[in-house]
Each structure stands twice: as C-alpha cells, then as structure tokens.
XYZ file of C-alpha atoms in Angstrom:
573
model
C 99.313 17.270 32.557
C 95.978 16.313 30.995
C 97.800 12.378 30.759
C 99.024 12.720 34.700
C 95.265 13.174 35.731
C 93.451 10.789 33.654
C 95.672 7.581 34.310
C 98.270 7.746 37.246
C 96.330 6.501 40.676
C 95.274 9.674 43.113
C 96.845 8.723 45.924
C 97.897 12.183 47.152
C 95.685 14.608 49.265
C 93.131 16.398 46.871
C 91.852 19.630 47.775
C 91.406 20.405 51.642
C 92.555 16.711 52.658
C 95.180 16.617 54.997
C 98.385 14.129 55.244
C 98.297 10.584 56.886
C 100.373 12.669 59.498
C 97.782 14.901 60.903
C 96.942 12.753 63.901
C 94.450 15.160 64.774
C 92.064 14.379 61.986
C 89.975 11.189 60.968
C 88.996 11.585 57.760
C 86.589 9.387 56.101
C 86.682 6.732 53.244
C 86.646 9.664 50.278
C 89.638 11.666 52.312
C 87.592 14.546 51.910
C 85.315 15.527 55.445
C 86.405 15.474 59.038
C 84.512 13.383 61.569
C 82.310 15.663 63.214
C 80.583 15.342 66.549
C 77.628 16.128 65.230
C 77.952 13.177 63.355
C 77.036 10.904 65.909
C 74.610 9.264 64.498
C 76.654 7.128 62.003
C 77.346 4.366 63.200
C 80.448 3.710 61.754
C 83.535 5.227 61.725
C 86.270 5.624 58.551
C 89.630 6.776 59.759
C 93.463 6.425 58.702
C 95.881 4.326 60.791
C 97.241 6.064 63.649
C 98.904 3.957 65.304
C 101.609 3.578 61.998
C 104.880 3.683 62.078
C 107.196 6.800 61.760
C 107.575 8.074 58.188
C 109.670 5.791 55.548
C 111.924 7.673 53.542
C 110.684 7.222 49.636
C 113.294 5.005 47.730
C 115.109 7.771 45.855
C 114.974 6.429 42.507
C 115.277 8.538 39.488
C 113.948 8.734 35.701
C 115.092 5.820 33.429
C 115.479 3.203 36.626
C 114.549 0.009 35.736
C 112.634 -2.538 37.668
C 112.832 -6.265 36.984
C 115.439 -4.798 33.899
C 111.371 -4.800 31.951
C 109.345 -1.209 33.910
C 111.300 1.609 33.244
C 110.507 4.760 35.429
C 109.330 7.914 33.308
C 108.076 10.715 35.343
C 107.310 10.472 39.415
C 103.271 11.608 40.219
C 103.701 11.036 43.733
C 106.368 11.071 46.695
C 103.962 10.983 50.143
C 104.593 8.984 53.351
C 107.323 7.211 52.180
C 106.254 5.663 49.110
C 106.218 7.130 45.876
C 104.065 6.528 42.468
C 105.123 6.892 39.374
C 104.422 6.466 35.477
C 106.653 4.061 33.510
C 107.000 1.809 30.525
C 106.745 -1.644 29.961
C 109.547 -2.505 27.603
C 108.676 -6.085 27.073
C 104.872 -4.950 25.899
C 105.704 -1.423 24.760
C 102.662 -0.067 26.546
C 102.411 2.617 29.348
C 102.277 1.400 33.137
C 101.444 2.662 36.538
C 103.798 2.162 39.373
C 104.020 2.220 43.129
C 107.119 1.974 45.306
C 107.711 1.552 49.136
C 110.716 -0.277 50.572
C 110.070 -3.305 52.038
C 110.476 -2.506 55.544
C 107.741 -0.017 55.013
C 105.270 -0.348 57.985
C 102.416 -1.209 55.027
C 104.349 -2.898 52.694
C 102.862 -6.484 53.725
C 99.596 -4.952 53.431
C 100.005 -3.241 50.057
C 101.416 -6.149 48.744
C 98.398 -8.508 49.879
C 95.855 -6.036 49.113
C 97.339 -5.884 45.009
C 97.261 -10.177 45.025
C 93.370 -10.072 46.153
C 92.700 -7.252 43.862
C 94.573 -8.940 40.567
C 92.846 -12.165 41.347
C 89.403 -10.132 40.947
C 89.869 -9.904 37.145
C 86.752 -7.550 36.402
C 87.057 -5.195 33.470
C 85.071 -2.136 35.635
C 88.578 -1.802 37.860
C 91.876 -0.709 36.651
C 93.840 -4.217 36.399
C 96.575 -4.515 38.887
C 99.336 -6.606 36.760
C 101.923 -7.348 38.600
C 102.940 -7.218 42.658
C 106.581 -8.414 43.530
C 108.886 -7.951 46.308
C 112.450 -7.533 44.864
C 115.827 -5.727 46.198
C 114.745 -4.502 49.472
C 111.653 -3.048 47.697
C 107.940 -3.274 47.232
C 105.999 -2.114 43.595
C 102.728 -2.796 42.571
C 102.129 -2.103 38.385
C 98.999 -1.780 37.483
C 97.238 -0.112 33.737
C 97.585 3.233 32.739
C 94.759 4.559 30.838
C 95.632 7.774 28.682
C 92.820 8.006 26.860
C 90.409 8.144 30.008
C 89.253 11.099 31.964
C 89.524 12.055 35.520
C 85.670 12.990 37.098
C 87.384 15.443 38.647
C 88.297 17.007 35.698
C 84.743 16.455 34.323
C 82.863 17.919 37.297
C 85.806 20.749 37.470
C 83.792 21.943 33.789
C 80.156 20.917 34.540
C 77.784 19.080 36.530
C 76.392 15.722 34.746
C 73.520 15.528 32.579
C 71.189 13.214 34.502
C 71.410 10.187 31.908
C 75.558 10.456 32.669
C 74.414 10.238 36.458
C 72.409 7.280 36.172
C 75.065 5.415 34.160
C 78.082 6.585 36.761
C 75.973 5.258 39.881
C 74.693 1.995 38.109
C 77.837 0.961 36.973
C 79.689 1.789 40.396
C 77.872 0.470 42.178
C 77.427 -2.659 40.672
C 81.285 -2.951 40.228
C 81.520 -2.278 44.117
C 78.828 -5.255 44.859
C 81.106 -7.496 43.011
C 84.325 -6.717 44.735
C 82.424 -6.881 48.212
C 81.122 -10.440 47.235
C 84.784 -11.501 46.800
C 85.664 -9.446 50.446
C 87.308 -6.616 49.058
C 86.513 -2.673 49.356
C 88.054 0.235 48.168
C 87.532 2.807 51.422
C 88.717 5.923 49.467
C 86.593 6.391 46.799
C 86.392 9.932 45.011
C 85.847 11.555 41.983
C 90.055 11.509 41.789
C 89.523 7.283 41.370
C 87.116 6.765 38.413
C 87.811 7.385 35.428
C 85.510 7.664 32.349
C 86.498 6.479 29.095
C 85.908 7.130 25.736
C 83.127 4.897 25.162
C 81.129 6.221 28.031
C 82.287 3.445 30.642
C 83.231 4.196 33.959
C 86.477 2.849 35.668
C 87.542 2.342 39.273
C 91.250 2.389 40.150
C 92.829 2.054 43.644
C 90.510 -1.075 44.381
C 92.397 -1.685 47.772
C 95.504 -0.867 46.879
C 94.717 2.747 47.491
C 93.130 2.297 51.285
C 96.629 -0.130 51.749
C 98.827 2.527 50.842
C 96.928 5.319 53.175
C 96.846 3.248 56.151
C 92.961 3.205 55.331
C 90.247 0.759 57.832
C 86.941 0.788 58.647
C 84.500 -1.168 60.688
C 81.941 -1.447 58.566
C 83.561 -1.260 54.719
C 80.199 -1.666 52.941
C 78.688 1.580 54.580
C 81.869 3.499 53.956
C 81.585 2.572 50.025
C 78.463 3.074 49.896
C 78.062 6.649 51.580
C 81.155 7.520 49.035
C 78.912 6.308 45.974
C 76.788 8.361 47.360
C 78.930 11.566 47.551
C 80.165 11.173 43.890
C 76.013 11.170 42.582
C 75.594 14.314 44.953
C 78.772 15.946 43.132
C 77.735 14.809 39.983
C 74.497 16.400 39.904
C 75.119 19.563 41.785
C 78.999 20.219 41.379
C 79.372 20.592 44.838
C 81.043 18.605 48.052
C 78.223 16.733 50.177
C 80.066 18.497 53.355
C 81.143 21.525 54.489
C 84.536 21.076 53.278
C 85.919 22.037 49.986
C 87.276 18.752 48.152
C 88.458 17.254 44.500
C 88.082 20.547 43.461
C 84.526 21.501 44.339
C 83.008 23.570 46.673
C 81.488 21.831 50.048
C 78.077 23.096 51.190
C 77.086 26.267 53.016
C 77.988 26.110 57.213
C 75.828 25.034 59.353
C 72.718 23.930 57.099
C 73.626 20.163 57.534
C 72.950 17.816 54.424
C 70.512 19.056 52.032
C 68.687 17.017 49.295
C 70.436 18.133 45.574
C 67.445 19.336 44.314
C 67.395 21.842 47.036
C 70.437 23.128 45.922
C 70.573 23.192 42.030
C 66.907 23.561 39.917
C 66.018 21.146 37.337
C 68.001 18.008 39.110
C 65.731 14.396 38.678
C 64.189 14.090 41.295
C 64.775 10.021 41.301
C 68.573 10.352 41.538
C 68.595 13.313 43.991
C 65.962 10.647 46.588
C 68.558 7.578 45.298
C 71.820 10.002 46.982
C 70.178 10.995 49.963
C 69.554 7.412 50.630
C 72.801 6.075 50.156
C 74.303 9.231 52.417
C 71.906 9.133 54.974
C 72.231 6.183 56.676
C 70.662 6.311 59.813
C 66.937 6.638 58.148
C 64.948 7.258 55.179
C 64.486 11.238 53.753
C 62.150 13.249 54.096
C 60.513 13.652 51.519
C 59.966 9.664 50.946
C 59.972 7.232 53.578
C 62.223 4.951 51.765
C 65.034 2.690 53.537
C 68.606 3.593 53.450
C 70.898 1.986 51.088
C 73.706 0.304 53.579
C 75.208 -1.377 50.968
C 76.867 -1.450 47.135
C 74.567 -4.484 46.326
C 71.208 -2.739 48.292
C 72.293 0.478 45.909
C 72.598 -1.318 42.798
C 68.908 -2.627 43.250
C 67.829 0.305 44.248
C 69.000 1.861 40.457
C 68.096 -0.754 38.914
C 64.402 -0.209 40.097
C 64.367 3.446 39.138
C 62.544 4.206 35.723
C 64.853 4.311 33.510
C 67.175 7.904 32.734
C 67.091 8.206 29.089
C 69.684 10.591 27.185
C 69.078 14.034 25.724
C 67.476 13.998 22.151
C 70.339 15.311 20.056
C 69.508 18.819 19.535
C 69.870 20.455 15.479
C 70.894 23.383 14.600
C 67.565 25.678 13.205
C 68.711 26.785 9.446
C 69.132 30.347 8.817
C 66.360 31.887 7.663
C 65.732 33.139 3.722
C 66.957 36.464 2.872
C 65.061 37.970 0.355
C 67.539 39.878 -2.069
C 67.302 42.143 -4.552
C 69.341 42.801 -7.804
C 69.438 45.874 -9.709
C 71.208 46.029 -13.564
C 71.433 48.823 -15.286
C 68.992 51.656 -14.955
C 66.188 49.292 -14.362
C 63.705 50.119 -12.137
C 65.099 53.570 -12.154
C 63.228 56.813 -13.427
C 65.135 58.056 -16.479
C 67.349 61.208 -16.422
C 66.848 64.618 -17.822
C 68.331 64.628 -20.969
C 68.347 60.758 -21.382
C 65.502 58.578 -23.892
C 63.893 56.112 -22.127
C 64.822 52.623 -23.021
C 62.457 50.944 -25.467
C 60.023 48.125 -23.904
C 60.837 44.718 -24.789
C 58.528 42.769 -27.174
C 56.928 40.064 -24.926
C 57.952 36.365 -26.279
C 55.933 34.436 -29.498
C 53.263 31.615 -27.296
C 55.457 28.434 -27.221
C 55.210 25.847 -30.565
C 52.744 28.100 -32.435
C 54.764 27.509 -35.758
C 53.978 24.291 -38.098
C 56.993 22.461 -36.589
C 55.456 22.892 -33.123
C 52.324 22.021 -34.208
C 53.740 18.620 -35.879
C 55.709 18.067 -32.824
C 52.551 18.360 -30.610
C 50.216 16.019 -32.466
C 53.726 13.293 -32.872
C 53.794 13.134 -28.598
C 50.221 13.314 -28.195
C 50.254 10.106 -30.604
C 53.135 8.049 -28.443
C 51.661 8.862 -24.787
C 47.987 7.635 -26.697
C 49.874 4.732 -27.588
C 51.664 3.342 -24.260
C 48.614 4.181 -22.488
C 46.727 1.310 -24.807
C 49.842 -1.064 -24.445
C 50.032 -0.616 -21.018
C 46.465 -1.072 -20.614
C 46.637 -4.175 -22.390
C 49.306 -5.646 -20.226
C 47.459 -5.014 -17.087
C 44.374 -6.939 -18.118
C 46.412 -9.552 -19.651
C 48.272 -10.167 -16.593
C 44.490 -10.331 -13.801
C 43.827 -13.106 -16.386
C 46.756 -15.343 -15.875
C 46.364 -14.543 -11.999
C 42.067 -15.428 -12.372
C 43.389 -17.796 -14.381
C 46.371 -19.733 -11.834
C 43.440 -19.512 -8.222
C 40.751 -21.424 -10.758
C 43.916 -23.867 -11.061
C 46.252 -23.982 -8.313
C 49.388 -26.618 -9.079
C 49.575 -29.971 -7.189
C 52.824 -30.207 -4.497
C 54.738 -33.347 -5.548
C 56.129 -33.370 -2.097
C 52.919 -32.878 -0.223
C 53.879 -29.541 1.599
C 52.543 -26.477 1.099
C 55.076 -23.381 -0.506
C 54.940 -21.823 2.227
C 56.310 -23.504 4.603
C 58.500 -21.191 7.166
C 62.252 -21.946 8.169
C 62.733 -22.699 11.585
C 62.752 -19.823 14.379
C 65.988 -19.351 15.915
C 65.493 -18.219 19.238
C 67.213 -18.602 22.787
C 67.187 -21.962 23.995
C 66.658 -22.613 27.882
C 69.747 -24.444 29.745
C 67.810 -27.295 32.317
C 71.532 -27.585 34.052
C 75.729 -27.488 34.133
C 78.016 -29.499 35.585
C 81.952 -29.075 35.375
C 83.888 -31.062 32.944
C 86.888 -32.812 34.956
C 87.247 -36.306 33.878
C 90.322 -37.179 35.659
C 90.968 -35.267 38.795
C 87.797 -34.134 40.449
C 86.536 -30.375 40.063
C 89.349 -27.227 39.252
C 86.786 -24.529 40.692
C 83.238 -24.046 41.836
C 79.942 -23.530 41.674
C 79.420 -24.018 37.774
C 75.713 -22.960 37.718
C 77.154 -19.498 37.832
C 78.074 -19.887 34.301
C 74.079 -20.363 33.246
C 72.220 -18.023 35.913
C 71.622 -15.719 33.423
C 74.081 -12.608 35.367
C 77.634 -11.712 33.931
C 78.938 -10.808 37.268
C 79.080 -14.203 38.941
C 81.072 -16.815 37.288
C 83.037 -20.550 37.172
C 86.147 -19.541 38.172
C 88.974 -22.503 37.997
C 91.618 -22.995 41.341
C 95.213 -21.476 40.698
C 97.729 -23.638 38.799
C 101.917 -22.799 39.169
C 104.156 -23.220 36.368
C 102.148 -23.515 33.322
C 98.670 -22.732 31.191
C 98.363 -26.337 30.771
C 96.771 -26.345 34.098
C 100.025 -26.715 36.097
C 101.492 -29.176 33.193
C 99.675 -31.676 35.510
C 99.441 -35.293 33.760
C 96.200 -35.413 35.281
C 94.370 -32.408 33.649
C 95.885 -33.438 30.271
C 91.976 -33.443 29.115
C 91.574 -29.613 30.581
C 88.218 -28.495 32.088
C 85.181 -26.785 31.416
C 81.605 -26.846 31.875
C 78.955 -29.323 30.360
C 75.657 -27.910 29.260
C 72.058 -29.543 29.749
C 69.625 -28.416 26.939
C 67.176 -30.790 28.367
C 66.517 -32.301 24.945
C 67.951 -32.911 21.500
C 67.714 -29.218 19.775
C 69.088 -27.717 16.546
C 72.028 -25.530 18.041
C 73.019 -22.775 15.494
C 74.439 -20.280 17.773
C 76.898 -20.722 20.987
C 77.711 -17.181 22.751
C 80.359 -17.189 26.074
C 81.648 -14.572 27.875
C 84.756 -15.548 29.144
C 86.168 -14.542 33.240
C 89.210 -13.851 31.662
C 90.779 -12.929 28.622
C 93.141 -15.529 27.361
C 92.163 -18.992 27.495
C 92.444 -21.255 24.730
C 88.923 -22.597 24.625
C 86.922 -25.149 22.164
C 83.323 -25.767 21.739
C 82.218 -29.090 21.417
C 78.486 -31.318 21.471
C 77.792 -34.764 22.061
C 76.256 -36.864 19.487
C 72.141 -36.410 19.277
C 72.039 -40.302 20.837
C 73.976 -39.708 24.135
C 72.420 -40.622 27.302
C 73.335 -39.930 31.420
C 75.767 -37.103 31.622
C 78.745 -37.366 29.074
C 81.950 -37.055 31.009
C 84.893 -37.852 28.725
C 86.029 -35.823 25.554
C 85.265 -38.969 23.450
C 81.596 -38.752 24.639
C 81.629 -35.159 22.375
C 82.647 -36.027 18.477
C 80.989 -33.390 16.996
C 82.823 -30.277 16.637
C 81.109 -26.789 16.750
C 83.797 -24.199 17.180
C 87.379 -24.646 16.646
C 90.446 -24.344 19.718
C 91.673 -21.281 19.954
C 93.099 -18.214 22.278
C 89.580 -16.441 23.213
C 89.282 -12.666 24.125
C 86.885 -11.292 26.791
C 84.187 -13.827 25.041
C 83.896 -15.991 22.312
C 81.128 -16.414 19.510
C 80.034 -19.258 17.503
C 77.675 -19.512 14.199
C 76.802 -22.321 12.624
C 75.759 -22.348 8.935
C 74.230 -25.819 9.333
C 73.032 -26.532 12.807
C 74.373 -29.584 15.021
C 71.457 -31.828 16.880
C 72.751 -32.339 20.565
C 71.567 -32.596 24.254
C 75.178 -31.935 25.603
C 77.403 -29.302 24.763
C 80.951 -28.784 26.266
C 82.853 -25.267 26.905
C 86.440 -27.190 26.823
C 89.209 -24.841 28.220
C 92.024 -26.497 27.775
C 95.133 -23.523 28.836
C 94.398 -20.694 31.109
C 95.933 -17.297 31.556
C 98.213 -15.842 33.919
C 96.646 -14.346 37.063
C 99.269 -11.419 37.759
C 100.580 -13.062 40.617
C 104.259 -14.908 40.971
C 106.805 -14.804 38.178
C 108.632 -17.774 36.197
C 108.035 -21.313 37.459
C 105.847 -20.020 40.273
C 103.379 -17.768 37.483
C 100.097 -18.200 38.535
C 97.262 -19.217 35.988
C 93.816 -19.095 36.504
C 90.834 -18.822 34.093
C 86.734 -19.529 34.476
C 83.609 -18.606 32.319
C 80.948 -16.265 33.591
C 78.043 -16.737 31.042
C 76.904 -19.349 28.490
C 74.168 -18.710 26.045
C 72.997 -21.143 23.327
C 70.198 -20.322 20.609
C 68.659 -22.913 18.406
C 65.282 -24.241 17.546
C-alpha cells in the first residue's frame, strides 16, 4: 500500500471530490472545492469538460498483459471514466513503470496522447518523466517513472504539518518547476498534495504534468492563475494541516463554514509569518492581504520571485539529547559503617599507610629523577638559544635568489572566469536549436536545446551533421583554463570538450580550428566535469555533442532524439 501511494499517478477522486460525471459540479484545478457564488470575484474559472462524451468502457485487461511484448501489467491503481492506470514492469530495463490505458476511440485519447509528447519533450528532472506515449491495437498508454522510494504529501501532511524550513523548500521548488513548464506552454491544472512527491533526499517531485488535466477532461481560461492558487493551497496545507476551503480534501480537514479564507497564522500559533503573507498572496487573487498591502502573485514565475525575495527559512538546529544526570551511590561491605552487635568485638582500626618513598631506595630513587628532569631542562635550554642564533644569525644574512624572485611567490588563483559570449557550433548545416546564450546566462532552467532528429543519435545519421554540434565559448582573452563544469539538458549525450589553440583569431568554426583536447568523448550524465592537472591557454572553448538521446517520443526508425546544454561554467586564472 505504502508503494501504491508514493509512485502510481493520483488520478482518482481524493477525499470529498466528486467523479468527472457529476455535471452538477465545477471543481477547480486541485479537484478539491466547488465553485461558489460567493466566489465571484475570481476572475477565472477551473472546471472539468462537460460537454465529453458518454463513458468509455476501461479496456479489460488483466495482470501479466503485456504491452509492446516489453510493459507487463502488475497490479491495476485505477479504473475511472473509462481509462484505467496501472503499475507494471519494464522487462527490457528491469525497472518498475507507471501506466495509463484508454482505448483509442476514447473521447480524450488525442488529447492524452498530445499532452504526454509536450510533457516528455520538457525533460526537467523536478517532474516525473513521461517515457513513452504510443498508440497501438486499438489502444492508447502513456508510461511514465515509478518512484518507490518517494513519498506521497498526502501521506506526510496525513502525520504532521511541515516544519517551516520543509515549507519554504516545497513552495520554492514548485514553483519554480511550474514557471518552467509555463515558459514552454504547458500547465498541470490539478495540482494537490496527491501529485508531488518528496524523495529521499529532500527534493520535491511533480507528476501528472498535463497528462493528469488530459485524462480528467481538465481546462481553464487562465492556466497560470489556476497553478498558482493550487501552489498556494498546498503551502496553506502544509503549514496548518488543513484544506484552504470549506471542503474536506486529500485527507485534511477544510476550514470552519462560513468564516471565508483566513490567513494560516490565524489558524495554527507559531506559523512564519513570511510564508503564511507568501499563501495568502498566491490564493487571493483579486488584491493584496490585509495585513500587508502587497500584490497578488498571478503567476508560477511572479511566486517564485516572490520566495526567492523572502529572508531566507533556515532548518531546525538538531536538537541532543541532555545526559542523565549523576547518581550518587553508595556501597556498603561488611559491617562497615554499622554499630557493632551485643556480644560481637569491634573490628580493629586499620594502621594508616607508611608516607610514600620514605625508605633508602625511595630516597635514591628521588634524588636519580630529580637529577634527569635537572638535566633535560639544561639541554633543552641549550637548544633553544642555539637555535634564536642561527635564526639572528640567517635575517643579518639573508641568501641571494639565483632566479631573481622572491620565495614567496604565490601560485595562481583559480577562480571563475567570466564568459564575454556563445555562439552554436554547426559548421555544415546552419544552427540544430536556439538561442545558445541560454547556455551562459548564469540560470539552470533555461537552456540550448537542439531540433528533433528521426532515426538515429548521430543527429538523424545526416551526412551533413557528421561534425555534430555544440556551443563555442568566448573567454574574451587567452586564460589558463583548469576547470570546465556543464550541466547537461539531458542525460545521455556523448559529449567532448575541446579549446582552440592560444593563437586563434575571429570565431573558430570548424573542429580543426580546436586541437587541443581538454576532456575526452564520452556518454555524459545529467552534467559533466572536467579538471585539468596542467591548465590549457585558450580564448575558445567548444562543448562538442556529437550523439544525442532519445526524446520518448516515436519508436524504431521514427525514435526521436534530441539533446541541448543548459549551463557552462569555466574557472581559470
């Protein structure tokens, strides 16, 4: 059960949320409150498709099905409006899977299908991957990670509210996850504590990025105000372990009747009082609060500025365990201490002990120490004075420097060195993506991301990007490079690092204009690192990528590969 809620995506109704069926309820982007007239002052409105089609019959499938004879199905999480989701196993990778099913003539199939394609092409590490979407046998399945050793916020805030440092870390990394989906036009519209996850490692996870909304039949007008209001509600239940509305949801328990919304720190002592003004923001969204006339946050990105202005929410000291305190005891042998009995002699007193080395060995002994410590003190004595006269001695005389430099001349500080400009390396077929300053603006969440090439790593096996891509550095100037630091878009592409010789002039453009060779070609994980133990002299270095990975999307000679870099840093003196 405890695997079920950590990793399979919520896409049934939690707590008090009603069916895509109920065509008497809208129900907004975190499935949790009913639109309420009294709500009239947002001005935006969140509700599931009405207008959908009659209700598809699930594809019975069973246990031990395979799909694509690779995803076997293991155990079915959920069977709702005519789709079903279920855990499985990825024989080819022996690792655990999520799956969804609908059959294709599903009124949202189309739009389940293209909502998994955006949300694979994303690629960032804050959302639960999406790995493959295909359209096979009359049905529809999406597979996407499975996380078993996350946890469920539900099942966090069904225990305890969060201590405000684990606040401030679950609405900064949220919401700056959110602006980067929004700045590639895609929105979740049903986040809840039931779709992030927290991991071991303290990192927060988002899963259902609009797959979830696709599969629920989920719009809205205005999908930056509905994610960010739901941001919003997940800080509010994080801090006070309640629902921001008079429903119960997920689990908690929604605010008292008729009171309206109330700041948290109205309704649970000792909350900070920075992150209970940062929810009420980002839920009211018609003005500021009251108790700070502050603008609303409207959107992910206007949220994530907001944290990132806040002081910052530093964890709990580590509290230790006070150590028990002494316990005088007392031990008792014999009959001492005791008055004697009647009819029993008292024990004779015991002769006190001869003072210590009073006999004529002792005193020998005595005299023979008293002699040695007499001694080492004049040796060491001697030593001491011996050794101020060499040093009086060497500053009357100082040695001559056969070089002419002094001894104490410093090694070079290696520090960061600043990039004047990048271009894109594409020799022989004009440019594979855009915007390659992203790669050097200093922020991991914008990046050089290459165009989409069908068939194979090598860039498509095109005979015209035989030479790869990548993006050319500007130091400005000739430095000493000693250290090269990437973080990569995406896992998986073979990358090299190499530098143009310290005479090259104009903007090298051809591998041959970069002999020297900093980091050898190879496969490169989420970023790759190199050190130099001597450093190279260049103007120009070169990120070379020379395969890419697959995106997620198409299968055999239509696999699509894509790859990119998000940040280059180079130190040096």
């Amino acid at each position: 059960m405890a695997e079920r809620s950590t990793a399979a995506v919520d896409v049934t109704a939690n707590s008090g949320e009603k069916s895509l069926t109920a065509k008497a309820e809208k129900v907004t982007a975190d499935g949790a409150k009913a639109e309420n007239k009294a709500d009239a002052h947002k001005d935006t409105e969140r509700a599931e498709n009405k207008n959908a089609a009659p209700e598809a019959q699930s594809p019975e499938l069973h246990s031990g099905h395979k799909l694509a004879r690779r995803y076997r199905l293991e155990e079915c999480v959920t069977r709702l409006d005519g789709f079903s989701s279920w855990r499985a196993v990825d024989e080819k990778l022996r690792r655990a899977v999520g799956v969804h099913l609908l059959p294709a003539d599903h009124p949202r199939a189309r739009p389940v299908l293209a909502a998994a394609r955006s949300a694979a092409l994303l690629g960032d590490p804050r959302f639960v991957q999406v790995l493959d979407a295909v359209e096979e046998n009359d049905l529809v399945y999406v597979v996407h990670e499975w996380l078993p050793d996350a946890t469920e916020l539900t099942a966090i805030l069904a225990a305890r509210p969060l201590e405000p440092h684990d606040a401030y870390q679950l609405v900064s990394q949220v919401s700056q996850a959110m602006t980067a989906a929004h700045r590639e036009g895609l929105a979740h519209l049903r986040l809840n504590p039931g779709s992030v996850l927290r991991t071991e490692t303290g990192q927060y996870r988002i899963r259902g990025l609009a797959v979830m909304a696709a599969l629920r039949g989920i719009t809205s007008e205005n999908p930056q105000r509905t994610d960010t209001e739901a941001i919003g509600a997940l800080l509010y239940a994080a801090l006070t372990q309640r629902w921001p509305y008079e429903n119960d949801a997920h689990g908690l328990s929604g605010l008292p009747k008729g009171v309206g919304l109330i700041a948290p720190d109205q309704v649970r002592a000792g909350i900070h009082r920075g992150l209970s003004d940062l929810t009420m923001r980002a839920l009211v969204n018609d003005g500021a609060t009251a108790s700070r006339q502050e603008q609303p946050c409207t959107t992910p990105e206007e949220l994530a500025k907001a944290v990132a202005a806040m002081p910052r929410v530093r964890p709990p000291e580590p509290s230790f365990a006070a150590p028990p305190s002494y316990q005088r005891t007392t031990y008792q042998q014999g009959a001492y201490g005791q008055p004697p009995r009647a009819g029993r002699p008292a024990a004779p007193p015991t002769p006190p002990p001869p003072p210590p080395l009073q006999s004529r060995t002792g005193k020998a002994l005595k005299w023979g120490v008293s002699a040695l410590l007499i001694a080492a003190l004049g040796l060491g004595s001697w030593q001491l004075a011996d050794t101020l006269l060499k040093k009086e001695h060497d500053n009357d005389n100082p040695p001559s420097s056969q070089s002419g430099h002094s001894n104490t001349d410093k090694k070079p500080v290696i520090k960061p060195l600043p990039i004047s400009g990048a271009t894109e390396f594409s020799p022989l077929d004009g440019p594979t993506g855009k915007n390659p300053q992203n790669a050097v603006d200093g922020d991991p969440g914008t990046a050089w991301i290459t165009g989409q090439f069908f068939g194979w790593a090598e860039f498509g096996n095109r005979a015209n990007r035989k030479d790869g891509s990548g993006i050319v550095v500007d130091l400005g100037s000739v430095k000493n490079v000693s250290d090269v630091h990437v973080d990569m878009y995406r896992p998986g592409q073979t990358t090299e690092i190499l530098a143009a010789a310290p005479s090259a002039s104009g903007n090298p453009s051809t591998l041959s204009d970069f002999p020297q060779r900093v980091s050898k070609s190879e496969k490169a994980g989420s970023s790759m690192d190199a050190k130099l133990k001597k450093p190279v002299r260049t103007r120009y270095l070169l990120i070379h990528v020379t395969a890419l990975p697959p995106d997620g999307t198409g299968s055999g000679t239509q696999t699509g590969y894509r790859g990119g870099i998000a940040e280059i840093k180079v130190k040096g003196s």
